[in-house]
XYZ file of C-alpha atoms in Angstrom:
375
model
C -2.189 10.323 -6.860
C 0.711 11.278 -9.063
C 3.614 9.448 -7.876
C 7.125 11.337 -7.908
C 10.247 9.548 -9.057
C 13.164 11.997 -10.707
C 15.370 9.059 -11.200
C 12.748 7.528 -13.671
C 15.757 8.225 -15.992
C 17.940 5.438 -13.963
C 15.164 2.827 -15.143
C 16.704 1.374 -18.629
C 20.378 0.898 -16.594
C 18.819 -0.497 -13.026
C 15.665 -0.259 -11.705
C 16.214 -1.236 -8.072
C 18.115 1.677 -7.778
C 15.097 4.048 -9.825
C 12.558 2.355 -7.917
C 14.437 2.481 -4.291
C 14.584 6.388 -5.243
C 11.022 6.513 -5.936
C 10.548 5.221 -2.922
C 12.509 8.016 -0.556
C 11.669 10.624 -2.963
C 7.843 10.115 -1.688
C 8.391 9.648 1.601
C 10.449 12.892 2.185
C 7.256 14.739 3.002
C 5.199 11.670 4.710
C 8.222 10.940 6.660
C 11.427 12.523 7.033
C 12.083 9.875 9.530
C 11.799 6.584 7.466
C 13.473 8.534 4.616
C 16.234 9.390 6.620
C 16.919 6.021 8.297
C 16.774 3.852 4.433
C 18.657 6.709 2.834
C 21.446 4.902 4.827
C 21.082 1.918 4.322
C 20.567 2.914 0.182
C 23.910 4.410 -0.092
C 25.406 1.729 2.330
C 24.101 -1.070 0.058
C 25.870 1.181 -3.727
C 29.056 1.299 -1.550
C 29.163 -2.369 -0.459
C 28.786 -3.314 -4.214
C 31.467 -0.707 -5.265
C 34.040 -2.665 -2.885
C 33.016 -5.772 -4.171
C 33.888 -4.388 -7.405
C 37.083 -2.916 -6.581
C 37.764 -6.583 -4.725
C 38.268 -4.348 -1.608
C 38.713 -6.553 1.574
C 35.721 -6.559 3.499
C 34.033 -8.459 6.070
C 30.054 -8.418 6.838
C 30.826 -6.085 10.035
C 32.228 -3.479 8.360
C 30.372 -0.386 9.152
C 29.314 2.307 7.190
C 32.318 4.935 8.271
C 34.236 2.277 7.654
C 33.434 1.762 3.833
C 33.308 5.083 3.675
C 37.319 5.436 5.044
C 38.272 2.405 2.827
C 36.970 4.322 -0.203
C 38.396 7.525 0.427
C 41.700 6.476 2.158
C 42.157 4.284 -1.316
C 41.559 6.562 -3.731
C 38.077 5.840 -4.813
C 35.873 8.570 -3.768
C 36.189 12.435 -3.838
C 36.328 14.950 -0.614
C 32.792 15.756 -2.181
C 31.516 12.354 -2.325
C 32.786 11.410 0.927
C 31.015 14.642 2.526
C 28.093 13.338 1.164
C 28.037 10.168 2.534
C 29.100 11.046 5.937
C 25.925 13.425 5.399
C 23.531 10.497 4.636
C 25.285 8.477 7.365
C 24.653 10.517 10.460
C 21.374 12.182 10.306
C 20.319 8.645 9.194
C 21.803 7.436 12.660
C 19.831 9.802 13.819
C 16.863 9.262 12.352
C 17.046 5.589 13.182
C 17.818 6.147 17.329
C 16.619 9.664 18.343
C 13.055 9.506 19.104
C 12.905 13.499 18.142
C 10.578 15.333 15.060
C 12.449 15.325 12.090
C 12.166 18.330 9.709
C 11.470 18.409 5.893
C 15.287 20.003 5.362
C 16.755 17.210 7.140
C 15.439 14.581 4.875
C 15.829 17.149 1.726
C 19.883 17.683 2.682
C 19.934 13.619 2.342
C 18.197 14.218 -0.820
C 21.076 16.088 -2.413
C 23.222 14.523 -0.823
C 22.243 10.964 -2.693
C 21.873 12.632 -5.765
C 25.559 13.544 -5.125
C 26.194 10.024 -4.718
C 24.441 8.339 -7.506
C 25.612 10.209 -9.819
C 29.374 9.387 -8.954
C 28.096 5.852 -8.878
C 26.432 5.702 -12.428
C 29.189 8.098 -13.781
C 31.975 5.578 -12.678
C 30.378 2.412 -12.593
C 27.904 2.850 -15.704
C 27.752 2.986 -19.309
C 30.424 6.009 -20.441
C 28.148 7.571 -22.952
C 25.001 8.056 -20.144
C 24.432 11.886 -19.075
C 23.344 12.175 -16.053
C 20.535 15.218 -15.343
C 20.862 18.572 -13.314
C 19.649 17.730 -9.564
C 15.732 18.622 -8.947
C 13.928 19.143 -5.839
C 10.858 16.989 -5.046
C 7.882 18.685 -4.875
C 5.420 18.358 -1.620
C 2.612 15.704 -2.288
C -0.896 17.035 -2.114
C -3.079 14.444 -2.796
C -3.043 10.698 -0.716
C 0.260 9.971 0.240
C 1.447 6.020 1.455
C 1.014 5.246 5.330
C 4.420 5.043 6.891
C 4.283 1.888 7.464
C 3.534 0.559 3.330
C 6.325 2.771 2.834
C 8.756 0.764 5.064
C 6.967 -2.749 3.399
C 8.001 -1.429 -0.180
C 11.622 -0.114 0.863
C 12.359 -3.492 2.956
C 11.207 -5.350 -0.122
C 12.824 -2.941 -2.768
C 16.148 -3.040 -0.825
C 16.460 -7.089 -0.178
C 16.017 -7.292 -3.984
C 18.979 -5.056 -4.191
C 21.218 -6.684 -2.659
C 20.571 -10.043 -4.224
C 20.836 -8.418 -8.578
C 22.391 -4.830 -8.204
C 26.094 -6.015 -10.178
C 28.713 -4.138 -12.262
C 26.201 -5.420 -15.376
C 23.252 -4.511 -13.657
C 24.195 -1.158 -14.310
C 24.270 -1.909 -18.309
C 20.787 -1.475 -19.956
C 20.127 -5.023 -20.833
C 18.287 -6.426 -17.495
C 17.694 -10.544 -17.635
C 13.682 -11.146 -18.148
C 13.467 -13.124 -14.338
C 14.707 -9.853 -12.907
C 12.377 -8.001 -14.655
C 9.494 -10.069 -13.118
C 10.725 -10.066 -9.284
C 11.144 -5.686 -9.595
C 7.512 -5.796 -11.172
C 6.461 -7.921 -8.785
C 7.498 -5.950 -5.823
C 7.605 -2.445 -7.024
C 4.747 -1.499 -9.622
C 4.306 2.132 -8.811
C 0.316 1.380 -7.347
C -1.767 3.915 -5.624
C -1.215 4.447 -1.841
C -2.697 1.394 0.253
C -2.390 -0.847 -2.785
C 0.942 -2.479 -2.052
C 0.942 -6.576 -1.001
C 0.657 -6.648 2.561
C 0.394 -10.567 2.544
C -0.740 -13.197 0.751
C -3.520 -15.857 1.504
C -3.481 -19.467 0.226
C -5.886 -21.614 -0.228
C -4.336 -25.217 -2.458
C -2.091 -24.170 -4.904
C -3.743 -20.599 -5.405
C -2.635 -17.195 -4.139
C -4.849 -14.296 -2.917
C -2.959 -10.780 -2.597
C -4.303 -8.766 0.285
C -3.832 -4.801 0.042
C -2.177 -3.154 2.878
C -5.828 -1.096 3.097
C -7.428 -3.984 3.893
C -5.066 -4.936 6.567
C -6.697 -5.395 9.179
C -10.226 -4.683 7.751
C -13.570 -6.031 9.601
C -14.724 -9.464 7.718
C -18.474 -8.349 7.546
C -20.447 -12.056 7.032
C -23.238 -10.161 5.558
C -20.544 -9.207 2.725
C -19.896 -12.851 2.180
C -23.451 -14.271 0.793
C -22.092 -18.214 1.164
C -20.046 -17.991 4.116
C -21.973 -15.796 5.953
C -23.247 -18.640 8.212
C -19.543 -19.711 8.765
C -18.126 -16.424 9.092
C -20.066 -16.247 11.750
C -19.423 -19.002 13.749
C -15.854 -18.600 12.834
C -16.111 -15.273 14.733
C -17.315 -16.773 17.673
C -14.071 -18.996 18.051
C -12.267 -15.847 17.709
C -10.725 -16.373 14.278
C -11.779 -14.427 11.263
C -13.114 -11.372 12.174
C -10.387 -8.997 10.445
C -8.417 -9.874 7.596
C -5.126 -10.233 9.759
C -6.694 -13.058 11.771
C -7.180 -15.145 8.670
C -4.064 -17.675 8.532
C -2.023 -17.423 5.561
C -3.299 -20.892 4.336
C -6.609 -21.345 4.258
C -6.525 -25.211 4.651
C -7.709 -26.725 7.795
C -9.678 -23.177 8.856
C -12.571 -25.019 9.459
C -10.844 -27.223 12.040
C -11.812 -24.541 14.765
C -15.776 -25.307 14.174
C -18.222 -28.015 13.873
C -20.406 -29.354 11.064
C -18.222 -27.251 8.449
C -15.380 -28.569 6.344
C -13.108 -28.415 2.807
C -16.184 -27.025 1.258
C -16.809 -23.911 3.113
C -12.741 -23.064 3.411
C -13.235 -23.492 -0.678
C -15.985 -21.020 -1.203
C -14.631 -18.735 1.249
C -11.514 -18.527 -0.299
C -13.324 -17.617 -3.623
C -15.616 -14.937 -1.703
C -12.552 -13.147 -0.471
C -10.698 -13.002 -4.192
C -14.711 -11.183 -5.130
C -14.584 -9.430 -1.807
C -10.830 -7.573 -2.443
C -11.668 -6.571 -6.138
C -14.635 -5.021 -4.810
C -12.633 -3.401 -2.058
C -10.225 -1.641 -4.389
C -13.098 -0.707 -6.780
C -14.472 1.227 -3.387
C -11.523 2.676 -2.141
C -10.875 4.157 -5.994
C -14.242 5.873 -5.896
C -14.218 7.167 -2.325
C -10.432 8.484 -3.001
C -11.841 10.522 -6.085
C -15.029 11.420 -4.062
C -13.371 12.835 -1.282
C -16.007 14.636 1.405
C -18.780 13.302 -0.020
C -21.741 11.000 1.726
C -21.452 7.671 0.169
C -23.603 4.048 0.136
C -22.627 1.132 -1.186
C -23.939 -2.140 -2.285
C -21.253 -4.573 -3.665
C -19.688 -2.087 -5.824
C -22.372 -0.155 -6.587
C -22.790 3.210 -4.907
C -24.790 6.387 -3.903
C -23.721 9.712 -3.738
C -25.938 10.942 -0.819
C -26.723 14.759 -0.650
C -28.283 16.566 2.200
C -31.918 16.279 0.799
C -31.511 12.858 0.117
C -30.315 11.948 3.806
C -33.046 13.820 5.183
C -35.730 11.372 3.370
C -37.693 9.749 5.811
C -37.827 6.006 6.217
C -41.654 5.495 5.753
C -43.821 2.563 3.856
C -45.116 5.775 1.968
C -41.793 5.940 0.018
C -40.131 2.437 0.853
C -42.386 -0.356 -0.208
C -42.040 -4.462 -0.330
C -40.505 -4.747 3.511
C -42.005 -3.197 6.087
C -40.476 -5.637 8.404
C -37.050 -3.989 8.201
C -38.737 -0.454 8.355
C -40.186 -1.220 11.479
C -37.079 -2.774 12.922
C -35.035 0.500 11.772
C -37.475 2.450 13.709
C -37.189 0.738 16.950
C -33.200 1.565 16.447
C -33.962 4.914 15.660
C -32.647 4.875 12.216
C -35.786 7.448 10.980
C -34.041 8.929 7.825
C -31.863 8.115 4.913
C -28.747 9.647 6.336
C -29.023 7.506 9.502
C -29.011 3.967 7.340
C -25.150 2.731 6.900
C -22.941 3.072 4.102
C -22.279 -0.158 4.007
C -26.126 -0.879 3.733
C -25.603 -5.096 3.634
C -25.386 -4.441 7.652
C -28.820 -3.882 7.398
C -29.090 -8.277 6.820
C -28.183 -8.289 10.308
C -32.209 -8.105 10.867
C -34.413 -10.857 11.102
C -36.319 -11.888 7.610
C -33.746 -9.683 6.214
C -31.769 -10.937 2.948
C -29.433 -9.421 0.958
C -32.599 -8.913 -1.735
C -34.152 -6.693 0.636
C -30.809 -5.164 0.914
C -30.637 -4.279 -2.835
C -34.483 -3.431 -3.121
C -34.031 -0.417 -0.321
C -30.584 0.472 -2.561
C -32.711 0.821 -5.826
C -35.144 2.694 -3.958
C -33.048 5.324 -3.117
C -31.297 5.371 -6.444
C -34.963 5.799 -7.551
C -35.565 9.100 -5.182
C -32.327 10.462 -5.844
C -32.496 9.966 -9.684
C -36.091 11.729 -9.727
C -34.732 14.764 -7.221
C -32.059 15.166 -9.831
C -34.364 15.149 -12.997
C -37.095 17.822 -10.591
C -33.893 20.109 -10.496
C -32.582 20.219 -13.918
């Protein structure tokens, strides 16, 4: 996915403020609402700074119409600029209390109206010699777009950095190198699911969970070491999706017997393997969109309709007729039926994740010779 940001440009003077844009730039078409509601609190952040600047009285319950009648009632802001803000202001109220649809115009009017804005900011507030560029609409995503709710993780973030660095000399383009690392830290423009939902711990060391992977289903046959403790983790209710896992890893093992410091250890290093493999996934089956896939680790299949119509047979499939016979009594008769995430399949008895990779090469073997018979 391409990601949109016009005010790329704002970068070398402050990139909260680029990035923050970014942010409601992309969400204009995933959500009018949530662009709506931090469009307010975006321009209500650039005018609490501007009467900090000014060394306007102000008290931390001054409202929004209320900066916005101290600016213009002293001078500070144009009948244009004030328009604009009221604009912003109330169909963000809106957005934040009425519980109706919101259109695309809505959240495009508080588009220009911003742009309105931050260009009266950067114009008064910024270096003399910047030119500021001719107003551009966004253009409608057609590809992935962000959940709504990684979109509100990244603004929240984006927006308490703001108010913490964005200064009069913020707005220069020399930015300190520790500010620098906390923007890049919270706002590298990744791929939609890929923002930091939460991080796990486990002594000392950090493990960054996607927001994809949420609340994804711990599979023990996906963790070769723990699979045994995954298990009986499970049955104590804790560890079955990612969200149950504490944020500190210590002391997991507390909730079951015969299992200690080791096992939270090796789990801890199965999850960093199991998240890289994750992402690798989640790249391929974004850029294979419709198609059949099966995976092993992060190796995969692309599964066409002959291929899934293969039958499961000892005549093809040789080296464990155990699990073919088990696959019968479930029905599972053809390629097509098996799962795509074909590690399940260890769920059977005298089944190992060899066995696991053996059927995966097999069917890499059919499909590569179907695709040689047709060339």
């Amino acid at each position: 996915m391409k990601i949109q940001n016009y005010y790329q440009f704002l970068e070398p003077l402050n990139k909260e403020l680029a990035l923050i844009a970014c942010e409601l730039e992309n969400s204009i078409f995933t959500s009018p609402r949530t662009m709506l509601t931090h469009a307010r609190v975006f321009v209500e952040n650039i005018l609490q700074f501007v009467m900090k600047v000014e060394k306007l009285p102000e008290d931390s319950w001054v409202t929004l119409v209320e900066r916005i009648d101290i600016l213009s009632d002293n001078g500070y802001i144009t009948n244009e600029i004030r328009d604009a803000l009221h604009t912003v202001r109330m169909i963000g109220n809106q957005a934040a209390h009425d519980t109706r649809k919101f259109r695309y115009s809505e959240a495009l009017l508080s588009w220009e109206a911003i742009y309105l804005i931050v260009r009266w900011y950067v114009e008064t507030y910024g270096p003399v010699e910047f030119e500021f560029p001719d107003y551009q609409d966004p253009n409608p995503q057609v590809t992935e777009s962000y959940d709504i709710s990684e979109i509100e993780i990244r603004l929240g973030a984006l927006e308490e950095l703001l108010t913490t660095t964005l200064t009069v000399e913020d707005l220069q383009p020399v930015v300190e190198a520790e500010q620098i690392s906390s923007i890049d830290s919270i706002a590298q423009p990744v791929p939609p699911g890929f923002t930091t939902i939460r991080k796990l711990t486990y002594k000392g060391e950090e493990l960054e969970v996607p927001y994809f992977l949420r609340d994804a289903f711990l599979l023990p046959q996906r963790f070769e070491r723990s699979e045994t403790y995954l298990i009986r983790l499970g049955a104590e209710q804790q560890a079955r999706i990612m969200s149950e896992l504490p944020n500190n890893l210590e002391g997991l093992s507390n909730h079951v017997k015969r299992f200690g410091e080791k096992n939270e250890e090796i789990l801890f290093a199965e999850l960093k393997n199991y998240i890289e493999e994750e992402k690798i996934r989640r790249d391929i089956i974004i850029e294979r969109p419709g198609d059949l896939l099966f995976f092993y680790k992060t190796d995969y299949l692309i599964i066409t309709e002959k291929i899934a119509a293969t039958p499961l047979t000892a005549g093809l499939f040789t080296g464990f007729p155990s699990l073919l016979k088990q696959l019968h009594s479930d029905q599972i008769e053809t390629v097509g039926q098996l799962p795509r995430e074909l590690v399940i399949l260890a769920k059977y008895d005298n089944v190992g994740v060899g066995t696991v990779k053996s059927l995966f090469d097999q069917i890499k073997d059919i499909q590569e010779e179907t695709t040689d018979a047709n060339v």
